[in-house]
Tab-separated table of N, CA, C and O in Angstrom:
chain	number	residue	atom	x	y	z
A	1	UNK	N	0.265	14.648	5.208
A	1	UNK	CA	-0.110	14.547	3.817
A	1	UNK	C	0.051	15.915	3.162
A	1	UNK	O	-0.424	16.982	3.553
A	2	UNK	N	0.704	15.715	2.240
A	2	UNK	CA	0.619	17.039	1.244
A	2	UNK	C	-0.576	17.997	1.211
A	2	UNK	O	-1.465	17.157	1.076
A	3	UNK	N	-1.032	18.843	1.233
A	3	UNK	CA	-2.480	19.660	0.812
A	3	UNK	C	-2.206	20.455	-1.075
A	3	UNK	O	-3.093	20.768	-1.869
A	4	UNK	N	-1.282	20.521	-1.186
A	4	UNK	CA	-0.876	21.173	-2.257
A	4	UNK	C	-1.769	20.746	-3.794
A	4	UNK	O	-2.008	21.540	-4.704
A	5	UNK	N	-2.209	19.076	-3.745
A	5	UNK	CA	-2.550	18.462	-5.034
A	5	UNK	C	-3.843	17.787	-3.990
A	5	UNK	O	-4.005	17.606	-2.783
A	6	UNK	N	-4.621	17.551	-5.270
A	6	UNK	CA	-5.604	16.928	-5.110
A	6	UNK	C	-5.399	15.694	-4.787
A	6	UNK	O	-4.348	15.416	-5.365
A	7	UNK	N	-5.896	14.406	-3.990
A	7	UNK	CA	-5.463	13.301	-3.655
A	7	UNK	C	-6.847	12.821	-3.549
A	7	UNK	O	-7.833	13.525	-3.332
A	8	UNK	N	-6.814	11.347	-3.751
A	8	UNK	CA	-7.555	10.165	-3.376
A	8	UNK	C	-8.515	10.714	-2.352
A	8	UNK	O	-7.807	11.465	-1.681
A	9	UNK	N	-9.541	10.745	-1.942
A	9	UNK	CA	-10.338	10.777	-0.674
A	9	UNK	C	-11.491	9.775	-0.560
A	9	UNK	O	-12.275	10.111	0.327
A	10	UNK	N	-11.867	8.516	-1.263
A	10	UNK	CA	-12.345	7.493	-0.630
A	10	UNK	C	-12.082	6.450	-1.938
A	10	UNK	O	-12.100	6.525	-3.166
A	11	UNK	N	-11.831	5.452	-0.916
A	11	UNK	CA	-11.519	4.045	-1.651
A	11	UNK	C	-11.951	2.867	-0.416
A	11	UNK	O	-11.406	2.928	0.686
A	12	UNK	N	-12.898	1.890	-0.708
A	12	UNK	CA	-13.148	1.061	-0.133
A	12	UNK	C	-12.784	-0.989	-0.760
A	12	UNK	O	-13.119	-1.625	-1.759
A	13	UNK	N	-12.133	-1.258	0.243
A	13	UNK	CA	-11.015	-2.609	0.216
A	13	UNK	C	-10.601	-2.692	-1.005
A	13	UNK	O	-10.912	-3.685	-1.662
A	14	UNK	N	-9.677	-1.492	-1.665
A	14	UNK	CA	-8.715	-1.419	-2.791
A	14	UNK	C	-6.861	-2.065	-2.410
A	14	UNK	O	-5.962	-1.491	-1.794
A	15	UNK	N	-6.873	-3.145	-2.938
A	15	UNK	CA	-5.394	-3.671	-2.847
A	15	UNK	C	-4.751	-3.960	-4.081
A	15	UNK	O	-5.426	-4.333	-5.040
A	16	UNK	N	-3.586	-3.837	-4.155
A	16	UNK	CA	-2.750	-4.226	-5.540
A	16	UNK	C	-1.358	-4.872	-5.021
A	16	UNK	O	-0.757	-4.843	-3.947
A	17	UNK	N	-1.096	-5.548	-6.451
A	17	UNK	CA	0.166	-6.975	-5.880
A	17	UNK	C	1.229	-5.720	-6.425
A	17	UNK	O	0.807	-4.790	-7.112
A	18	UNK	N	2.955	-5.872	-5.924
A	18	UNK	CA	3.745	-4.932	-6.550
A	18	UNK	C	4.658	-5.927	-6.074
A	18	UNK	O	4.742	-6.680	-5.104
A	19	UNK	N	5.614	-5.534	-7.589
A	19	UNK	CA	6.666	-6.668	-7.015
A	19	UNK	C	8.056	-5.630	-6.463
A	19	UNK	O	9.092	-6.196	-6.811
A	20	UNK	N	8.239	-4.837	-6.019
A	20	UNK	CA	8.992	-3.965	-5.466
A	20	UNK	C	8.622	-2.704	-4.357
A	20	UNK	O	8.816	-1.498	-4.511
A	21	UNK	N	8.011	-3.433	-3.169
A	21	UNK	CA	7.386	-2.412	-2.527
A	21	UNK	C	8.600	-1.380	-1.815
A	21	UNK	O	8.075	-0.812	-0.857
A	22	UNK	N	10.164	-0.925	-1.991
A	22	UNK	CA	10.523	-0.500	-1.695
A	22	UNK	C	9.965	0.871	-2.781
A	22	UNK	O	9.490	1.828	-2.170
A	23	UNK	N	9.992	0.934	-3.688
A	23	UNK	CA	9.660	1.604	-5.445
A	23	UNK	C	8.177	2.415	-4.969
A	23	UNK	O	7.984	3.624	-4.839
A	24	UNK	N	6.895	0.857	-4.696
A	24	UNK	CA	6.278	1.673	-4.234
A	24	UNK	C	5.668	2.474	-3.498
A	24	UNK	O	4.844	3.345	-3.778
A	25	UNK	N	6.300	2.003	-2.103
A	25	UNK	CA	6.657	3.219	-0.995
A	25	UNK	C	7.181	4.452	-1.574
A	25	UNK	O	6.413	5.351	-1.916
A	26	UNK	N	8.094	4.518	-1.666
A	26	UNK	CA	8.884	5.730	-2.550
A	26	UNK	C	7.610	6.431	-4.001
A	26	UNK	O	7.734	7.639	-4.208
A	27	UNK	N	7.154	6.117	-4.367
A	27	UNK	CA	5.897	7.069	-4.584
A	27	UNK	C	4.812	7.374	-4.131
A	27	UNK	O	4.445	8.545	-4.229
A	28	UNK	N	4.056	6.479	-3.556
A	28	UNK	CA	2.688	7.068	-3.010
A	28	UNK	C	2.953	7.378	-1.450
A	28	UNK	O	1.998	7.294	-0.678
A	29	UNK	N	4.441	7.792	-0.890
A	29	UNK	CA	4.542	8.260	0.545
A	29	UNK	C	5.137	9.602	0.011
A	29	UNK	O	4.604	10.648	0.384
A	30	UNK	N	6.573	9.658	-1.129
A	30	UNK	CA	7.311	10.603	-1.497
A	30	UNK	C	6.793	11.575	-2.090
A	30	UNK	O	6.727	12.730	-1.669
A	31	UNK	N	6.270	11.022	-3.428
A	31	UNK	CA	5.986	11.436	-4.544
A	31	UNK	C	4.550	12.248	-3.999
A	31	UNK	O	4.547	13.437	-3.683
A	32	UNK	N	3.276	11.304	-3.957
A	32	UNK	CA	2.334	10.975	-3.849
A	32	UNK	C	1.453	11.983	-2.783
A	32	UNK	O	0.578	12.789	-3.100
A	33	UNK	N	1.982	11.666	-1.388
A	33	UNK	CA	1.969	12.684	-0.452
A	33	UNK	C	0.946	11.300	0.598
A	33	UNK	O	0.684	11.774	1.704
A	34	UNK	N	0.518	10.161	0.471
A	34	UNK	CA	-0.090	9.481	1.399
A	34	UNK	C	0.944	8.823	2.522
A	34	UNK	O	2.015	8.237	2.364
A	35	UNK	N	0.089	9.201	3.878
A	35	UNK	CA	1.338	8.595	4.603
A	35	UNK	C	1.387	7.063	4.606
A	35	UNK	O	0.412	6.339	4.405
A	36	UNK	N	2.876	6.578	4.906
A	36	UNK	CA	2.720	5.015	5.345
A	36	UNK	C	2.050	5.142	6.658
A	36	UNK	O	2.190	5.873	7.639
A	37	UNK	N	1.078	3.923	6.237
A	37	UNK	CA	0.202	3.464	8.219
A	37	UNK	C	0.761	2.476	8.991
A	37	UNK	O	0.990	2.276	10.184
A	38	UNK	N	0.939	1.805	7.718
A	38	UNK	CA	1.379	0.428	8.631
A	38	UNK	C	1.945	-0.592	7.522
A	38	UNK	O	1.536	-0.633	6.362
A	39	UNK	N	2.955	-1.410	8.069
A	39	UNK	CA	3.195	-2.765	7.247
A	39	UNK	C	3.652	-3.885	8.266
A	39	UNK	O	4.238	-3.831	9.347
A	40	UNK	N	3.137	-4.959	7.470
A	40	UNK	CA	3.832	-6.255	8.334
A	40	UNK	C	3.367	-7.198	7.125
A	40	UNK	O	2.551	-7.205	6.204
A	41	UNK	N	4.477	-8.070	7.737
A	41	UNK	CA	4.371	-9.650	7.074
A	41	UNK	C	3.967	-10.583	7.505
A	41	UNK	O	3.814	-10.657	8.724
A	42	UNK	N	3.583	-11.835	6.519
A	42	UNK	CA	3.170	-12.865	6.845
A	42	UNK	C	3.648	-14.172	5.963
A	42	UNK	O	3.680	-14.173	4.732
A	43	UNK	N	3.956	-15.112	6.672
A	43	UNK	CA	4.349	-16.475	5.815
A	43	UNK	C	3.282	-17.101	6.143
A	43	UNK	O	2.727	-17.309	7.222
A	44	UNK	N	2.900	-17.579	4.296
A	44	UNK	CA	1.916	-18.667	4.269
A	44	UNK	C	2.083	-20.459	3.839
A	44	UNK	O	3.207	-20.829	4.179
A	45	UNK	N	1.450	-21.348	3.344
A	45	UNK	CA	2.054	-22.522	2.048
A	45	UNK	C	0.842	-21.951	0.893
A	45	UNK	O	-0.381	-21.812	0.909
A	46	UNK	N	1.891	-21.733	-0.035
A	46	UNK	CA	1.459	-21.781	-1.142
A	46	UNK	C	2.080	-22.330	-2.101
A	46	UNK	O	3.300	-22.203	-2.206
A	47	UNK	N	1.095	-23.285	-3.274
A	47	UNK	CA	1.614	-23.950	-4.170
A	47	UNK	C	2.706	-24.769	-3.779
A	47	UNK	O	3.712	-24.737	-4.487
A	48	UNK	N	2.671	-25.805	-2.351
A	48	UNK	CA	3.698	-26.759	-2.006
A	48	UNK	C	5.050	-26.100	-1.231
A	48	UNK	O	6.059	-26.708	-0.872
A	49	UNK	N	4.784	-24.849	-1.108
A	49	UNK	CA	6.171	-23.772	-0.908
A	49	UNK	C	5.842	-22.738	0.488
A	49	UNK	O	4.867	-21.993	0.396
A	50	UNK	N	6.428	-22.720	1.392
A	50	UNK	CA	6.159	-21.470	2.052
A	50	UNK	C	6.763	-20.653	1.666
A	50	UNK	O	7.971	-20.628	1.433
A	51	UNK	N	5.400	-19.274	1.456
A	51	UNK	CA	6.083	-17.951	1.098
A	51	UNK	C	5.788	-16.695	2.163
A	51	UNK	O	5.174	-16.627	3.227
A	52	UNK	N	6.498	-15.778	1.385
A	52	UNK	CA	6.189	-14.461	2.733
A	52	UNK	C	5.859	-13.412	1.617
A	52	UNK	O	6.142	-13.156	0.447
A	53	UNK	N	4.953	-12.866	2.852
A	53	UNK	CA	4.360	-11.647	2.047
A	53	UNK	C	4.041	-10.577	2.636
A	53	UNK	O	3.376	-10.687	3.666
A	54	UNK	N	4.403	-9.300	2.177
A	54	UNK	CA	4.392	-7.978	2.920
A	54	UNK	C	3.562	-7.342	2.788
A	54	UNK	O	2.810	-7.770	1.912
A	55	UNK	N	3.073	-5.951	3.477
A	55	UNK	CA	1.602	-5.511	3.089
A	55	UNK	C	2.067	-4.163	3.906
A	55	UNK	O	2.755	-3.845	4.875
A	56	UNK	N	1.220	-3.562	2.853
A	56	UNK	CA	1.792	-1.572	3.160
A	56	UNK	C	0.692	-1.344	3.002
A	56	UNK	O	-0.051	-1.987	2.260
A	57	UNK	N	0.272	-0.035	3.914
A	57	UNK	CA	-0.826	0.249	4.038
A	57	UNK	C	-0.690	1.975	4.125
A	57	UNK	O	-0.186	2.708	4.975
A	58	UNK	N	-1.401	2.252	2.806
A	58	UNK	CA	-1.442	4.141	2.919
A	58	UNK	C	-2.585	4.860	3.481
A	58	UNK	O	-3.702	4.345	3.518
A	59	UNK	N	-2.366	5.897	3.867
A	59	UNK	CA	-3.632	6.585	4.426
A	59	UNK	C	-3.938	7.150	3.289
A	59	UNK	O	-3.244	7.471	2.325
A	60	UNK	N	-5.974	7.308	3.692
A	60	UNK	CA	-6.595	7.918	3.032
A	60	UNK	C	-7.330	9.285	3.575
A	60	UNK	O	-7.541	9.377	4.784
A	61	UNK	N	-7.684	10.241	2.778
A	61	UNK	CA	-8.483	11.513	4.248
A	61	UNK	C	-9.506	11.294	4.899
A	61	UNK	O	-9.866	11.963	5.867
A	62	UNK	N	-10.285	10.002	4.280
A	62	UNK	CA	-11.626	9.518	4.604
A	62	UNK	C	-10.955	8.603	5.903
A	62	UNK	O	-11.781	8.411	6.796
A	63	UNK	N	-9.769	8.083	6.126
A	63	UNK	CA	-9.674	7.022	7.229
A	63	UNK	C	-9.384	5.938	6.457
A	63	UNK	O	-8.497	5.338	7.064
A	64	UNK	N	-9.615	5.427	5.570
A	64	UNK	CA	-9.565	4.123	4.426
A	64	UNK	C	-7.869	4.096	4.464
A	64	UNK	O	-7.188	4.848	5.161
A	65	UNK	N	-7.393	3.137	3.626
A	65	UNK	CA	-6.310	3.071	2.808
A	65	UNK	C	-6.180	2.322	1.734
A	65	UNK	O	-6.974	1.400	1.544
A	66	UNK	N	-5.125	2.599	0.822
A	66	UNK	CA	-4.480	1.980	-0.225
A	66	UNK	C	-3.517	0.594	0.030
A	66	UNK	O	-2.305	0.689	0.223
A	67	UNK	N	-3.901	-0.094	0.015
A	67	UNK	CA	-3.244	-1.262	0.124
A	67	UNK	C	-2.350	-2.089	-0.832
A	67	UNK	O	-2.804	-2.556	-1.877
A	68	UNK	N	-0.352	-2.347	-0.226
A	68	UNK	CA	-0.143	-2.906	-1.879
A	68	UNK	C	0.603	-4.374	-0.680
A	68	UNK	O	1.076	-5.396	-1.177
């Protein structure tokens, strides 16, 4: 993680929907300075349809993360 800027240091079960998680990898790992922890997918049925859905997970200094 960057030390240079001030950053996030606690957030508890914070998630957000993004419809381009390549975009927002590329800021809150690049830009941002949080590392990626982890991602994986999952297919569910929703609304009559199976869909898939990805999940990125940033570190926080507290241990937490940012979830999109």
């Amino acid at each position: 993680m960057k030390n240079n800027a001030k950053l996030p240091s606690r957030l508890h079960h914070t998630a957000y929907v993004s419809s381009n998680l390549e975009r927002t990898r590329a800021f809150y790992e690049d830009i941002i300075g949080l590392p990626l922890l982890a991602t994986w997918c999952e297919a569910d049925e929703l609304f009559g349809a199976v869909r898939v859905h990805a999940h990125c997970f940033f570190g926080l200094p507290d241990g937490g993360a940012l979830a999109f």
